[in-house]
mmCIF file of C-alpha atoms in Angstrom:
data_model
loop_
_atom_site.group_PDB
_atom_site.id
_atom_site.type_symbol
_atom_site.label_atom_id
_atom_site.label_comp_id
_atom_site.label_asym_id
_atom_site.label_seq_id
_atom_site.Cartn_x
_atom_site.Cartn_y
_atom_site.Cartn_z
ATOM 1 C CA MET A 184 9.748 -22.550 14.362
ATOM 2 C CA ASN A 185 9.824 -23.431 10.673
ATOM 3 C CA SER A 186 10.841 -20.968 7.987
ATOM 4 C CA THR A 187 7.252 -20.359 6.747
ATOM 5 C CA GLU A 188 6.058 -19.378 10.219
ATOM 6 C CA ALA A 189 9.173 -17.277 10.810
ATOM 7 C CA THR A 190 8.710 -15.451 7.499
ATOM 8 C CA SER A 191 5.065 -14.758 8.275
ATOM 9 C CA ARG A 192 5.875 -13.435 11.744
ATOM 10 C CA LEU A 193 8.715 -11.300 10.418
ATOM 11 C CA LEU A 194 6.552 -9.790 7.691
ATOM 12 C CA GLU A 195 3.747 -9.045 10.143
ATOM 13 C CA ALA A 196 6.179 -7.322 12.503
ATOM 14 C CA ALA A 197 7.859 -5.463 9.651
ATOM 15 C CA GLU A 198 4.539 -4.206 8.308
ATOM 16 C CA ASP A 199 3.466 -2.906 11.710
ATOM 17 C CA LEU A 200 6.791 -1.256 12.464
ATOM 18 C CA PHE A 201 7.746 0.039 9.015
ATOM 19 C CA TYR A 202 4.348 1.586 8.350
ATOM 20 C CA ALA A 203 4.106 3.181 11.789
ATOM 21 C CA HIS A 204 7.660 4.493 12.079
ATOM 22 C CA GLY A 205 9.244 4.472 8.631
ATOM 23 C CA VAL A 206 11.561 1.898 7.156
ATOM 24 C CA GLN A 207 14.816 3.718 7.872
ATOM 25 C CA ALA A 208 13.903 4.324 11.531
ATOM 26 C CA VAL A 209 13.281 0.644 12.276
ATOM 27 C CA GLY A 210 16.240 -1.668 12.732
ATOM 28 C CA MET A 211 16.342 -5.405 12.225
ATOM 29 C CA ASP A 212 16.600 -5.883 16.007
ATOM 30 C CA ALA A 213 13.204 -4.216 16.464
ATOM 31 C CA VAL A 214 11.670 -6.507 13.826
ATOM 32 C CA ARG A 215 13.305 -9.546 15.457
ATOM 33 C CA GLU A 216 12.066 -8.517 18.892
ATOM 34 C CA ARG A 217 8.501 -7.802 17.731
ATOM 35 C CA SER A 218 8.293 -11.065 15.769
ATOM 36 C CA GLY A 219 9.856 -13.326 18.375
ATOM 37 C CA VAL A 220 12.070 -14.837 15.660
ATOM 38 C CA SER A 221 15.731 -15.485 16.422
ATOM 39 C CA LEU A 222 18.344 -13.299 14.780
ATOM 40 C CA LYS A 223 19.801 -16.341 13.015
ATOM 41 C CA ARG A 224 16.394 -17.301 11.551
ATOM 42 C CA LEU A 225 15.690 -13.682 10.568
ATOM 43 C CA TYR A 226 18.854 -13.544 8.466
ATOM 44 C CA GLN A 227 18.114 -16.978 7.009
ATOM 45 C CA CYS A 228 14.749 -15.652 5.806
ATOM 46 C CA PHE A 229 15.950 -12.179 4.836
ATOM 47 C CA PRO A 230 19.729 -11.888 4.385
ATOM 48 C CA ALA A 231 19.544 -8.085 4.123
ATOM 49 C CA LYS A 232 17.140 -5.414 5.327
ATOM 50 C CA ASN A 233 16.328 -4.468 1.731
ATOM 51 C CA ASP A 234 15.121 -8.054 1.174
ATOM 52 C CA LEU A 235 12.726 -7.671 4.107
ATOM 53 C CA VAL A 236 11.534 -4.257 2.912
ATOM 54 C CA GLU A 237 10.865 -5.595 -0.584
ATOM 55 C CA ALA A 238 8.937 -8.591 0.810
ATOM 56 C CA TYR A 239 6.958 -6.290 3.139
ATOM 57 C CA LEU A 240 5.953 -4.080 0.212
ATOM 58 C CA LEU A 241 4.951 -7.018 -1.996
ATOM 59 C CA ARG A 242 2.852 -8.483 0.824
ATOM 60 C CA ARG A 243 1.252 -5.126 1.585
ATOM 61 C CA ASP A 244 0.474 -4.651 -2.100
ATOM 62 C CA GLU A 245 -1.440 -7.930 -2.266
ATOM 63 C CA ARG A 246 -3.395 -7.233 0.913
ATOM 64 C CA TRP A 247 -4.134 -3.592 0.043
ATOM 65 C CA ARG A 248 -5.326 -4.297 -3.497
ATOM 66 C CA GLY A 249 -7.300 -7.339 -2.332
ATOM 67 C CA SER A 250 -9.162 -5.252 0.220
ATOM 68 C CA LEU A 251 -9.882 -2.549 -2.367
ATOM 69 C CA ARG A 252 -11.112 -5.086 -4.950
ATOM 70 C CA GLU A 253 -13.417 -6.833 -2.472
ATOM 71 C CA PHE A 254 -14.925 -3.550 -1.291
ATOM 72 C CA VAL A 255 -15.524 -2.206 -4.805
ATOM 73 C CA HIS A 256 -16.811 -5.529 -6.118
ATOM 74 C CA ALA A 257 -19.351 -5.709 -3.263
ATOM 75 C CA ARG A 258 -20.649 -2.359 -4.556
ATOM 76 C CA GLY A 259 -21.167 -3.516 -8.117
ATOM 77 C CA ASP A 260 -17.688 -2.500 -9.327
ATOM 78 C CA ASP A 261 -18.740 1.149 -9.165
ATOM 79 C CA PRO A 262 -15.556 3.204 -9.682
ATOM 80 C CA LEU A 263 -16.813 5.772 -7.160
ATOM 81 C CA ALA A 264 -16.661 3.042 -4.490
ATOM 82 C CA VAL A 265 -12.863 3.290 -4.773
ATOM 83 C CA PHE A 266 -13.107 6.678 -3.063
ATOM 84 C CA ASP A 267 -15.486 5.341 -0.405
ATOM 85 C CA TRP A 268 -12.890 2.663 0.372
ATOM 86 C CA LEU A 269 -10.176 5.305 0.514
ATOM 87 C CA ARG A 270 -12.230 7.337 2.995
ATOM 88 C CA SER A 271 -12.545 4.390 5.360
ATOM 89 C CA TRP A 272 -8.815 3.650 5.024
ATOM 90 C CA PHE A 273 -7.921 7.291 5.682
ATOM 91 C CA ALA A 274 -10.037 7.190 8.874
ATOM 92 C CA GLU A 275 -8.234 4.125 10.287
ATOM 93 C CA PRO A 276 -6.196 4.728 13.440
ATOM 94 C CA GLY A 277 -2.523 4.988 12.552
ATOM 95 C CA PHE A 278 -3.113 5.981 8.911
ATOM 96 C CA ARG A 279 0.201 7.375 7.607
ATOM 97 C CA GLY A 280 -0.462 7.668 3.899
ATOM 98 C CA CYS A 281 0.764 5.361 1.196
ATOM 99 C CA ALA A 282 3.410 2.878 2.353
ATOM 100 C CA PHE A 283 4.781 2.787 -1.185
ATOM 101 C CA VAL A 284 5.174 6.550 -1.530
ATOM 102 C CA ASN A 285 6.643 6.700 1.971
ATOM 103 C CA SER A 286 9.146 3.949 1.155
ATOM 104 C CA PHE A 287 10.101 5.544 -2.152
ATOM 105 C CA GLY A 288 10.730 8.783 -0.291
ATOM 106 C CA GLU A 289 13.055 6.938 2.063
ATOM 107 C CA PHE A 290 14.893 4.791 -0.516
ATOM 108 C CA GLY A 291 14.263 6.021 -4.050
ATOM 109 C CA GLU A 292 16.295 4.544 -6.882
ATOM 110 C CA PRO A 293 19.353 3.356 -4.887
ATOM 111 C CA ALA A 294 17.373 0.279 -3.816
ATOM 112 C CA PRO A 295 16.319 -1.279 -7.154
ATOM 113 C CA GLY A 296 14.293 -4.200 -5.734
ATOM 114 C CA ILE A 297 12.346 -1.834 -3.519
ATOM 115 C CA ALA A 298 11.755 0.626 -6.376
ATOM 116 C CA ILE A 299 10.490 -2.253 -8.548
ATOM 117 C CA ALA A 300 8.052 -3.373 -5.804
ATOM 118 C CA ILE A 301 6.772 0.194 -5.480
ATOM 119 C CA ARG A 302 6.281 0.618 -9.223
ATOM 120 C CA LYS A 303 4.587 -2.773 -9.425
ATOM 121 C CA HIS A 304 2.029 -1.638 -6.841
ATOM 122 C CA LYS A 305 1.309 1.614 -8.665
ATOM 123 C CA ASP A 306 1.091 -0.173 -12.042
ATOM 124 C CA GLU A 307 -1.307 -2.780 -10.621
ATOM 125 C CA VAL A 308 -3.577 -0.139 -9.056
ATOM 126 C CA ARG A 309 -3.647 1.772 -12.347
ATOM 127 C CA ALA A 310 -4.430 -1.454 -14.242
ATOM 128 C CA TYR A 311 -7.239 -2.222 -11.804
ATOM 129 C CA LEU A 312 -8.807 1.180 -12.484
ATOM 130 C CA ARG A 313 -8.446 0.620 -16.224
ATOM 131 C CA GLY A 314 -10.584 -2.481 -15.753
ATOM 132 C CA LEU A 315 -13.286 -0.506 -13.950
ATOM 133 C CA VAL A 316 -13.812 2.347 -16.414
ATOM 134 C CA PRO A 317 -13.817 2.754 -20.170
ATOM 135 C CA GLY A 318 -10.807 4.535 -21.538
ATOM 136 C CA GLN A 319 -7.237 4.659 -20.352
ATOM 137 C CA ASN A 320 -7.273 8.441 -19.919
ATOM 138 C CA LEU A 321 -10.223 8.325 -17.541
ATOM 139 C CA ALA A 322 -8.609 5.546 -15.491
ATOM 140 C CA ASP A 323 -5.369 7.510 -15.318
ATOM 141 C CA GLN A 324 -7.263 10.600 -14.154
ATOM 142 C CA LEU A 325 -8.980 8.592 -11.407
ATOM 143 C CA PHE A 326 -5.601 7.169 -10.424
ATOM 144 C CA SER A 327 -4.208 10.694 -10.058
ATOM 145 C CA LEU A 328 -7.187 11.639 -7.902
ATOM 146 C CA MET A 329 -6.576 8.586 -5.689
ATOM 147 C CA GLU A 330 -2.896 9.388 -5.298
ATOM 148 C CA GLY A 331 -3.532 13.056 -4.564
ATOM 149 C CA ALA A 332 -6.234 12.283 -2.012
ATOM 150 C CA THR A 333 -3.951 9.799 -0.264
ATOM 151 C CA VAL A 334 -1.080 12.257 0.022
ATOM 152 C CA LEU A 335 -3.373 15.056 1.197
ATOM 153 C CA ALA A 336 -5.118 12.840 3.747
ATOM 154 C CA ALA A 337 -1.728 11.838 5.169
ATOM 155 C CA ILE A 338 -0.625 15.469 5.410
ATOM 156 C CA THR A 339 -3.875 16.976 6.685
ATOM 157 C CA GLY A 340 -5.191 14.034 8.698
ATOM 158 C CA ASP A 341 -8.574 14.616 7.054
ATOM 159 C CA PRO A 342 -10.363 11.526 5.658
ATOM 160 C CA GLY A 343 -12.638 13.990 3.824
ATOM 161 C CA GLU A 344 -9.916 14.330 1.177
ATOM 162 C CA ALA A 345 -11.443 11.146 -0.279
ATOM 163 C CA ASP A 346 -14.815 12.903 -0.567
ATOM 164 C CA THR A 347 -13.251 15.786 -2.488
ATOM 165 C CA ALA A 348 -11.588 13.348 -4.882
ATOM 166 C CA ARG A 349 -14.857 11.406 -5.204
ATOM 167 C CA GLU A 350 -16.712 14.548 -6.272
ATOM 168 C CA ALA A 351 -14.056 15.253 -8.909
ATOM 169 C CA ALA A 352 -14.292 11.626 -10.071
ATOM 170 C CA LYS A 353 -18.084 12.001 -10.414
ATOM 171 C CA VAL A 354 -17.567 14.955 -12.746
ATOM 172 C CA LEU A 355 -15.049 13.004 -14.840
ATOM 173 C CA LEU A 356 -17.318 9.954 -15.030
ATOM 174 C CA ALA A 357 -20.341 12.065 -15.986
ATOM 175 C CA ALA A 358 -18.345 13.774 -18.745
ATOM 176 C CA GLN A 359 -17.560 10.334 -20.191
ATOM 177 C CA GLY A 360 -21.205 9.300 -19.826
#
């Protein structure tokens, strides 16, 4: 198995396991076993667990934002479609909230590379919203609604938290109108 295939398999396994169980609860042996990659190759690809966690978050960021962009773009770049996308994500089996918030809660500042990957994700989502609506303040308000809905949906298990945030977003957008 070449290093590209090994890396891909490791990241796929890490994403499944870390998101489902938490980063701290999953050891490198579990990732190795799930991926089918040898321990030697695992440590060649990711010399430390923090390296794997950082790569997992960067990969998840690209996939998550790509899915959001495609969904919203297919709906005419309507900022309210962001909340429709959130609702469908919240309803997915195994939804556990935001992987980035969860990881920050587990690691925080002591893991600088991980903290940077988390902040990059949040900055990129905020920038995306700033491209959808006029005015930085409005985009930042929508971002706060997204974040709040995501946390509440994870805690309550209710995908309808996205609907509540969508209604608040409608009011904000109409006020800008």
